[in-house]
Tab-separated table of C-alpha atoms in Angstrom:
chain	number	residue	atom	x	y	z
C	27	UNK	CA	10.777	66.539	8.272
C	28	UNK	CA	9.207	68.526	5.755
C	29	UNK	CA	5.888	70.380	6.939
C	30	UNK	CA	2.940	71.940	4.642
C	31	UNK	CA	-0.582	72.892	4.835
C	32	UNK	CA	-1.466	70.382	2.177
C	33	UNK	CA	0.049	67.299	1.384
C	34	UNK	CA	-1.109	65.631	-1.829
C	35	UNK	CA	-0.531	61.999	-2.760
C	36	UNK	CA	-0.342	61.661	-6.434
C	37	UNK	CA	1.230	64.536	-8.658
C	38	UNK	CA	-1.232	63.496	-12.019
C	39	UNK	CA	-3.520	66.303	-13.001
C	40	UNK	CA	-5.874	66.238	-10.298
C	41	UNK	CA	-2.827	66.461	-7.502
C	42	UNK	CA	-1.225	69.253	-9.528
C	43	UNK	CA	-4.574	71.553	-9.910
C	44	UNK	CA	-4.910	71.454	-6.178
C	45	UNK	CA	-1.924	73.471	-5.868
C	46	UNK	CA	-3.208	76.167	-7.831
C	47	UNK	CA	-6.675	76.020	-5.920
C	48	UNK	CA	-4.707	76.111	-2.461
C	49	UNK	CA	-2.369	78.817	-3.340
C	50	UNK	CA	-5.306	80.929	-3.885
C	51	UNK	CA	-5.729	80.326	-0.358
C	52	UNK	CA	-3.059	80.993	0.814
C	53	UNK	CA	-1.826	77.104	1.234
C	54	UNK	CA	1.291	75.804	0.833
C	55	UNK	CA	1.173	72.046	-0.405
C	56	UNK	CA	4.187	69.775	-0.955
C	57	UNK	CA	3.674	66.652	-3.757
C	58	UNK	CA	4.503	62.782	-3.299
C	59	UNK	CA	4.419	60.701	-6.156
C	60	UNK	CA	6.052	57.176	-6.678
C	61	UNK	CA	7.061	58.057	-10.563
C	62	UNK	CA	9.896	60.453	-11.059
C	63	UNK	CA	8.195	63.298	-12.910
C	64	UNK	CA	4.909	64.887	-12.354
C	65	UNK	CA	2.068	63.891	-14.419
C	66	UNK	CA	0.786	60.479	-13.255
C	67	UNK	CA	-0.608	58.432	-15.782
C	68	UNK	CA	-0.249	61.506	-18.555
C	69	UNK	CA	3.195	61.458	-18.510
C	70	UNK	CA	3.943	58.115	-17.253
C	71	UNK	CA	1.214	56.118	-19.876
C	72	UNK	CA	0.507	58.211	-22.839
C	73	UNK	CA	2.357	61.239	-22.869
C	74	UNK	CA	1.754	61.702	-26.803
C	75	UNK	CA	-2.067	60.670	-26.734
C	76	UNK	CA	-4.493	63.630	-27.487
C	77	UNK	CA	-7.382	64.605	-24.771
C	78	UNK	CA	-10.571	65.890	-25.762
C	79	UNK	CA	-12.630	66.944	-23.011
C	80	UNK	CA	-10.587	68.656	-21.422
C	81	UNK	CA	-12.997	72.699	-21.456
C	82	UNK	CA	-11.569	75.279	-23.807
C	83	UNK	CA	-8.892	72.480	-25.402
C	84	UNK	CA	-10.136	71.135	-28.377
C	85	UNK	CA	-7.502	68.357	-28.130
C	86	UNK	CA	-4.216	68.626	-26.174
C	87	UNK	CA	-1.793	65.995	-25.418
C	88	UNK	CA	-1.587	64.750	-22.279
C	89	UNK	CA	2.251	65.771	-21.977
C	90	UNK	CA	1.337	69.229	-22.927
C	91	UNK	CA	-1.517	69.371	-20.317
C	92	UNK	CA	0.894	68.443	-17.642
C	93	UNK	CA	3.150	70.715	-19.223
C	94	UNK	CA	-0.097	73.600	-18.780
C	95	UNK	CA	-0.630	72.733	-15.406
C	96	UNK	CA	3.125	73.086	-14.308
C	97	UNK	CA	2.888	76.439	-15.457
C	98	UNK	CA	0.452	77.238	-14.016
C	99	UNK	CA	0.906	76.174	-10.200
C	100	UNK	CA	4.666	77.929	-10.482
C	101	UNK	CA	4.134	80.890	-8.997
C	102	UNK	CA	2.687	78.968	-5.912
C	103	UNK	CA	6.048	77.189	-5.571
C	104	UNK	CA	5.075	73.517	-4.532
C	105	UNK	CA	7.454	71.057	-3.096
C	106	UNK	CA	7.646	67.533	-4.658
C	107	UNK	CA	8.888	64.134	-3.179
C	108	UNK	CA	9.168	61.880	-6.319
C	109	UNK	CA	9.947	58.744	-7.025
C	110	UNK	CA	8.868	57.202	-3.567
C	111	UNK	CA	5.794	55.907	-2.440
C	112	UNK	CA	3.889	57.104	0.453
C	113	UNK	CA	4.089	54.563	2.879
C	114	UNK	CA	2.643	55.201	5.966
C	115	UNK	CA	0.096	57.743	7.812
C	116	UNK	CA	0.225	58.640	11.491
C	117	UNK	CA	-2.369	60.406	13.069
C	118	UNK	CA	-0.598	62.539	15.496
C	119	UNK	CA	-2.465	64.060	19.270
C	120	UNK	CA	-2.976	67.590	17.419
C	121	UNK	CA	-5.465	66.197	14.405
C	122	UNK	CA	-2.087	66.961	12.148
C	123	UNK	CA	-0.483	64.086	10.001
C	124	UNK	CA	2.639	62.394	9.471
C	125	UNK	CA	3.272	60.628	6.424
C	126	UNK	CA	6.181	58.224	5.765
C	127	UNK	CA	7.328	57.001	2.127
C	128	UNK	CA	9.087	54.061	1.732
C	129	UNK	CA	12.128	55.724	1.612
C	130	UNK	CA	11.895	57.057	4.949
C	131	UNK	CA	11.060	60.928	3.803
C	132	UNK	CA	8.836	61.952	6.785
C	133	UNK	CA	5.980	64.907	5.897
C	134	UNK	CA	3.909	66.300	8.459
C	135	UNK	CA	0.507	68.452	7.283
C	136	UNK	CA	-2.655	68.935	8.707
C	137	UNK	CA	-4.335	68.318	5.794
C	138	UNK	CA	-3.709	65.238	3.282
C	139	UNK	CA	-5.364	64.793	0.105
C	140	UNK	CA	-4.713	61.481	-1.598
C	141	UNK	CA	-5.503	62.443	-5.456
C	142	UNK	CA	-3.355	59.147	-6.593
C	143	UNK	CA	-5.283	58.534	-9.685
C	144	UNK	CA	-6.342	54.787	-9.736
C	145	UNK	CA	-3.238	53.998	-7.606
C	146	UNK	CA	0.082	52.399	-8.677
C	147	UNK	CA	-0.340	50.207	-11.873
C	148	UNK	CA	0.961	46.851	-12.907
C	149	UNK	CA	0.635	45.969	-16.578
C	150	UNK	CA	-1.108	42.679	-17.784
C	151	UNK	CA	0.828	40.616	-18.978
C	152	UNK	CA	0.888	37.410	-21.532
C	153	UNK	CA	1.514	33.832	-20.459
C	154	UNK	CA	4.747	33.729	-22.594
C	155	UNK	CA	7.702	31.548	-20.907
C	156	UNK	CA	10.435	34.222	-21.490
C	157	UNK	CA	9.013	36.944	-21.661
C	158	UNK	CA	10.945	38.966	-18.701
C	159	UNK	CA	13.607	37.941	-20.153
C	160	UNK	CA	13.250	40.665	-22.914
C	161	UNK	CA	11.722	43.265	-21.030
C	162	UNK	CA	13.851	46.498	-21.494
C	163	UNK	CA	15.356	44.483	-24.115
C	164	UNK	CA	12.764	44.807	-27.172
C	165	UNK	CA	9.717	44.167	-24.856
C	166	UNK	CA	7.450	47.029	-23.285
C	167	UNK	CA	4.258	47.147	-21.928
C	168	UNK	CA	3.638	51.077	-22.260
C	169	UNK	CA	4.607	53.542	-25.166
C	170	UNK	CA	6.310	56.919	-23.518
C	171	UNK	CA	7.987	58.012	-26.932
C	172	UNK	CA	6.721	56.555	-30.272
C	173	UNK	CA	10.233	57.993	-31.939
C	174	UNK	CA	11.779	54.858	-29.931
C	175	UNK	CA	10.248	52.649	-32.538
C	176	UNK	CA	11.467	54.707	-35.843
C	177	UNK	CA	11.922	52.609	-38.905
C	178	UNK	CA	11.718	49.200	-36.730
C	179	UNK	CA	9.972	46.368	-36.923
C	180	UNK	CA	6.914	46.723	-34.186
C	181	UNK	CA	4.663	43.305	-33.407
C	182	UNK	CA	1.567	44.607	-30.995
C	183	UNK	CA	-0.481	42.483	-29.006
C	184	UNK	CA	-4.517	43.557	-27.617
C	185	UNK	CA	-7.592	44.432	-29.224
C	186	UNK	CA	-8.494	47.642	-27.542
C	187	UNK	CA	-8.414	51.112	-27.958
C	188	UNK	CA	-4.567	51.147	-26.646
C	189	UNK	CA	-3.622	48.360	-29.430
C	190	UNK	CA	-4.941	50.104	-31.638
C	191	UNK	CA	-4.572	53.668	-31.466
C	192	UNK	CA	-0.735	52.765	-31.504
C	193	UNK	CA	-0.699	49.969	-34.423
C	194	UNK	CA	-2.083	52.953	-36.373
C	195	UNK	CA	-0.022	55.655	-35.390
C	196	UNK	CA	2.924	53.919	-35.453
C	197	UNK	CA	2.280	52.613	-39.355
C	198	UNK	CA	3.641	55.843	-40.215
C	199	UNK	CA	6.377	55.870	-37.801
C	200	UNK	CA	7.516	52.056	-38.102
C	201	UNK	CA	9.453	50.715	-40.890
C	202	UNK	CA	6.862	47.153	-40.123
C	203	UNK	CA	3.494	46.777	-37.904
C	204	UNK	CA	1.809	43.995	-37.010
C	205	UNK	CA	-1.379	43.720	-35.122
C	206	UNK	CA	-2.203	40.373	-33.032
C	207	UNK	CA	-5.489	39.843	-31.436
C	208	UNK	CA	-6.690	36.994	-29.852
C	209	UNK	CA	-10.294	36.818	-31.357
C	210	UNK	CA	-11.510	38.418	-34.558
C	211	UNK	CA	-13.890	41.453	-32.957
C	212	UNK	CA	-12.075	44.257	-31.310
C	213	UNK	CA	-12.853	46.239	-28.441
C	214	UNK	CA	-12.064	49.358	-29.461
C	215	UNK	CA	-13.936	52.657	-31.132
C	216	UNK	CA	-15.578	51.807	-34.665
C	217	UNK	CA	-13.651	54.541	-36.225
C	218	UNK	CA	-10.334	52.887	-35.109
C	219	UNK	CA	-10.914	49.385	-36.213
C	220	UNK	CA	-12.037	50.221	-39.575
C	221	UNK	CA	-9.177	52.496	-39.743
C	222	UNK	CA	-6.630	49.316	-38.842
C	223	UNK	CA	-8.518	47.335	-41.194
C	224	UNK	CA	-7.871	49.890	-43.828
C	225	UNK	CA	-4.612	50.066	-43.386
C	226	UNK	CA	-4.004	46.365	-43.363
C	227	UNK	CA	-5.638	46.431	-47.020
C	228	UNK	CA	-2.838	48.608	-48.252
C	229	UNK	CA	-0.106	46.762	-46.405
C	230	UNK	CA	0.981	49.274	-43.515
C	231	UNK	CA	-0.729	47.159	-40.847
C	232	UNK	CA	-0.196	43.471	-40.772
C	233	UNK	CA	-2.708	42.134	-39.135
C	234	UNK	CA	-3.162	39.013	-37.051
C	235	UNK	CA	-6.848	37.837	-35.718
C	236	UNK	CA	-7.472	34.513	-34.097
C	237	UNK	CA	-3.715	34.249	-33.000
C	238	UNK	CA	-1.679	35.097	-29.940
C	239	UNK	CA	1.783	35.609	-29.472
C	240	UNK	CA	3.250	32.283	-27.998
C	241	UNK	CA	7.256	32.818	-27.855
C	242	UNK	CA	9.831	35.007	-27.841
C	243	UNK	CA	13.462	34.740	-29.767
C	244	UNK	CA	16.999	36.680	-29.616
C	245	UNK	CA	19.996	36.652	-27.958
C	246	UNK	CA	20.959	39.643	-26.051
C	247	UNK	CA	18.033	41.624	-27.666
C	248	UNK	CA	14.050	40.366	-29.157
C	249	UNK	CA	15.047	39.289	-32.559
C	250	UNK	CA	11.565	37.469	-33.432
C	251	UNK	CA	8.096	36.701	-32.254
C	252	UNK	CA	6.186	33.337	-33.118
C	253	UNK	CA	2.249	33.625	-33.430
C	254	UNK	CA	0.194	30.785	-33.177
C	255	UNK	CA	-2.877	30.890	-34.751
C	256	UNK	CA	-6.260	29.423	-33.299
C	257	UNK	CA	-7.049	27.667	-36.422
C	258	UNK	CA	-4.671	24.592	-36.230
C	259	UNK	CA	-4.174	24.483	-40.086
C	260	UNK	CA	-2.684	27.583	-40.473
C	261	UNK	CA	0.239	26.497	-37.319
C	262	UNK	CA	2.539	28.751	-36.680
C	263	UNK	CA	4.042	32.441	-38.047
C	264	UNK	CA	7.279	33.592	-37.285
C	265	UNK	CA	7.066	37.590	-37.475
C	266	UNK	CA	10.878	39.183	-37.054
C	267	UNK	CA	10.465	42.111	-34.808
C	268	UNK	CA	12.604	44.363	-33.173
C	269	UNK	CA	9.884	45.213	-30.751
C	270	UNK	CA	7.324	43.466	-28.803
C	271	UNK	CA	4.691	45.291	-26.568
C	272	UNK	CA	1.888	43.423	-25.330
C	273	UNK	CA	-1.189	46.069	-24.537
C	274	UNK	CA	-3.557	44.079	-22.272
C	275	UNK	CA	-4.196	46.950	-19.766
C	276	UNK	CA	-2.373	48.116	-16.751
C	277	UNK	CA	-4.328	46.515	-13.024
C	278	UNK	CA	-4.700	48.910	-10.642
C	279	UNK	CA	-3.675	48.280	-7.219
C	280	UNK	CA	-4.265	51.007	-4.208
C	281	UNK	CA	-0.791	49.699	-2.260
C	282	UNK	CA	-0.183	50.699	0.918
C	283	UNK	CA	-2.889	53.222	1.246
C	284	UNK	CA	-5.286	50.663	1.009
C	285	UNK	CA	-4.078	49.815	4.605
C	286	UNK	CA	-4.714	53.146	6.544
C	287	UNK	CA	-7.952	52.293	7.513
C	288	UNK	CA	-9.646	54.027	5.043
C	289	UNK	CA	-13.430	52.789	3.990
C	290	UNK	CA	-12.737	50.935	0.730
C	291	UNK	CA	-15.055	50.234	-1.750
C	292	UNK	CA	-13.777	48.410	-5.056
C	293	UNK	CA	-10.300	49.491	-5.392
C	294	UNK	CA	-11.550	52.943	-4.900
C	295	UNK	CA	-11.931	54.859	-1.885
C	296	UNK	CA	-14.818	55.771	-0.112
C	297	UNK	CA	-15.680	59.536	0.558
C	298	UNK	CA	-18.782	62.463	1.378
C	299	UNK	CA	-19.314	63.634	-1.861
C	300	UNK	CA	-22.485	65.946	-0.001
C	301	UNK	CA	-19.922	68.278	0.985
C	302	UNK	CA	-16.253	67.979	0.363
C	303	UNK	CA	-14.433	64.426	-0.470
C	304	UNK	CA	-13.389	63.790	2.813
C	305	UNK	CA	-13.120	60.018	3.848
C	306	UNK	CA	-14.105	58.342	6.912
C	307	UNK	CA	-10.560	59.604	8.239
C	308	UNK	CA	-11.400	63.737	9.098
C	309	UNK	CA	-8.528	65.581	7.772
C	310	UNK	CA	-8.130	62.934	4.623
C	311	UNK	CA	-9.781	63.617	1.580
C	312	UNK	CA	-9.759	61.901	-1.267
C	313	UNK	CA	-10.389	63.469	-5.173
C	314	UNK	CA	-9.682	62.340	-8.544
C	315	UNK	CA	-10.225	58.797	-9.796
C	316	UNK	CA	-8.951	57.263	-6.495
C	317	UNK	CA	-12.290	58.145	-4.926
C	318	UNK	CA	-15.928	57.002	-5.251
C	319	UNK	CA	-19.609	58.303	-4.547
C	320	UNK	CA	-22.952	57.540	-6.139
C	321	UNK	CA	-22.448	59.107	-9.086
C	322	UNK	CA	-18.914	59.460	-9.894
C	323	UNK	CA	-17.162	59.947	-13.525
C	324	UNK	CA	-13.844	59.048	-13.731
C	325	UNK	CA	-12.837	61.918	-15.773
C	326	UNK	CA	-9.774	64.438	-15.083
C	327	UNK	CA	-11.897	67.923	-15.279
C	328	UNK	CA	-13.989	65.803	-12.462
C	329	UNK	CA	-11.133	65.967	-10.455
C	330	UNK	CA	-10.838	69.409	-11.381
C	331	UNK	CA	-13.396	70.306	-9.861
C	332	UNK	CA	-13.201	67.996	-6.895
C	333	UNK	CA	-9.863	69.735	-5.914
C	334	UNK	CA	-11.192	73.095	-5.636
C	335	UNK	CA	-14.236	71.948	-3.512
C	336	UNK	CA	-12.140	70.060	-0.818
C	337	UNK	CA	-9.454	72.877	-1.172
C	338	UNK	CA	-12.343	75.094	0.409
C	339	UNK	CA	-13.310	72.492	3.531
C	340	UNK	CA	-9.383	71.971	4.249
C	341	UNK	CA	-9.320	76.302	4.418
C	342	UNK	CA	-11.710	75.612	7.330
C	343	UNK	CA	-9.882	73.173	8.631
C	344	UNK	CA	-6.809	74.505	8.747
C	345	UNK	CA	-8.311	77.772	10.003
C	346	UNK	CA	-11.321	77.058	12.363
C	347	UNK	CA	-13.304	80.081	12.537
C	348	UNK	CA	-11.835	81.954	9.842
C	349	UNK	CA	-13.972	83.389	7.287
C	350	UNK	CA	-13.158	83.089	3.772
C	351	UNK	CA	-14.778	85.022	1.414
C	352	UNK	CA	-14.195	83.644	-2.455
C	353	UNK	CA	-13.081	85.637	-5.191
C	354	UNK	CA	-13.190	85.251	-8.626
C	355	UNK	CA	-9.876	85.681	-10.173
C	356	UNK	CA	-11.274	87.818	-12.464
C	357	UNK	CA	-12.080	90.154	-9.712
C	358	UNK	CA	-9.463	89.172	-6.949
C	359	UNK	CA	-6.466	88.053	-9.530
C	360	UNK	CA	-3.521	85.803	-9.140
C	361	UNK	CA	-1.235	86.417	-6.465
C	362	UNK	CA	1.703	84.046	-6.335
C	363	UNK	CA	3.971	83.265	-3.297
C	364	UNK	CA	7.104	84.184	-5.323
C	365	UNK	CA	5.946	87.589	-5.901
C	366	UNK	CA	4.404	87.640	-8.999
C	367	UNK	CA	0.630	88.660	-9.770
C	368	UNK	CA	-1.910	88.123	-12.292
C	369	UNK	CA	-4.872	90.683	-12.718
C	370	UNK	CA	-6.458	92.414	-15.290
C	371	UNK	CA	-6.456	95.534	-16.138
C	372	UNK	CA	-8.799	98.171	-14.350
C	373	UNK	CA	-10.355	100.379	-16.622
C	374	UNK	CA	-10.579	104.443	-16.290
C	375	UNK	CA	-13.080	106.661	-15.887
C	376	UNK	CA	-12.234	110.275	-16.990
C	377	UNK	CA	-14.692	112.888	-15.770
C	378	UNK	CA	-15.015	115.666	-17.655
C	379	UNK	CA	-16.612	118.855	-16.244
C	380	UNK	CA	-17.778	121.291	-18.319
């Protein structure tokens, strides 16, 4: 069984920052996260997609702020279950915790923070007959590495910001692009969709409105799309494609956590937002975009700043009746549990007597 102080359910950005918050308090925390790399969503989703709020960043990419984060938390040496799901949660006699994942991995902490983003995601997809049939084989409903699609032929379906953020990055990656969108408004930022409709003037976008992809055609791999257009005059359009990848969204879905009695409130979880994110459960907590309150923005320094509240509550709980008194790190410094220390540099004061 592997025991912690803190065990954290989701290892996106939110999960990952409350390691560095606990291991200035001395916590140990151990990670469980059903994807196989840290990251959540930024590395899972859109790994190559800039950020822009993220304080003091301009824009980063999301892979790099994982990257950041990773970094960062190192010296606190974290342990990390991935690629299982957490399962189960037993409340044992003490107050402490056992959590199961689904592939029988047993953790046992005090504390658990679930920090699991919006939960596992399922993408949308079209009505098309054989659609499955192609996935992994020319279809995909998420774009990790936009190199995969280097001088092929690329037909996107959606008219949001995901459709078309891609269409028009991938113009100057693809050697063909073409756009289909059910209706003729999108749904995305103005800047974008006058951007795709520029680009469609001079060829590098070819853009379908009114139309939806209806079938799919190739043997062992997608050799072809057909688009059928709303207007019954214009029929049908075959479109060769290497690649098909339908961008309706991705549903979130809370799993099994949703079944640990936990006070649920539209797909999001319920939690004391007064004080410190715990849910109706004492010892659970909840942060990130999993959670809700009056209030709440879904928006990753949020969770920031979430984790290092509850990360103060769990010290108490942890340690009833031990006094914490914060330090800056400006003042107090890093100290990391391999060793290794952070602080800067104290200045000198030379007296000089006459």
């Amino acid at each position: 069984m592997i025991k912690t102080d803190i065990l954290i359910i989701g290892a996106g950005p939110t999960g990952l920052f409350t390691v560095f918050e606990a291991g200035l308090l001395k916590l140990k925390t151990h990670l469980i996260d059903a994807l196989p790399q840290p990251g959540g969503q930024c590395s899972e989703i859109y790994p190559k997609k800039p950020i822009y709020d993220i304080p003091a960043f301009p824009e980063i990419l999301a892979g790099e702020l994982v990257k950041n984060l990773m970094q960062q938390i190192q010296p606190f040496e974290p342990g990390f279950t991935l690629g299982e799901r957490a399962e189960t949660l037993d409340k044992l006699d003490d107050g402490s915790f056992v959590v199961t994942t689904n592939k029988g991995t047993k953790h046992h902490a005090p504390v658990v923070v679930i920090a699991g983003g919006l939960g596992s995601f399922e993408p949308r997809k079209p009505l098309i007959p054989n659609l499955v049939d192609f996935e992994d084989k020319g279809v995909a409903y998420i774009i990790k590495d936009p190199e995969v699609y280097r001088d092929k032929k690329v037909v996107i379906s959606g008219g949001g910001d995901s459709a078309l953020d891609w269409a028009i990055f991938l113009s100057d990656v693809a050697a063909e692009v073409s756009l289909v969108h059910r209706r003729n408004e999108f749904r995305g930022a103005l800047d974008s969709v006058e951007k795709a409709a520029d680009l469609a003037k001079l060829g590098k976008i070819k853009l379908f409105t009114e139309a939806e992809v209806v079938k799919l055609y190739g043997d062992d791999n997608l050799e072809a799309v057909v688009v059928k257009h709303n207007d019954e005059a214009k029929g049908e359009t075959y479109v060769e494609a290497d690649n098909f990848i339908p961008l309706f969204g991705l549903s979130p879905k809370l799993g099994p956590i949703g079944d640990w009695g936990l006070e649920i409130e539209k797909n999001a979880i319920k939690v004391n937002n007064a004080y410190d994110y715990q849910t109706n459960i004492p010892g659970v907590y909840a942060i990130g975009d999993v959670n809700t309150y009056p209030g709440k923005l879904k928006l990753i320094l949020s969770g920031f700043h979430e984790a290092a509240v509850m990360c103060q509550s769990a010290y108490q709980l942890i340690n009833p009746g031990k006094r914490y008194v914060m330090k800056y790190t400006t003042v107090g410094g890093v100290e990391g549990f391999d060793g290794s220390k952070k602080e800067a540099k104290k200045e000198v004061v030379q007296s000089i007597l006459a």
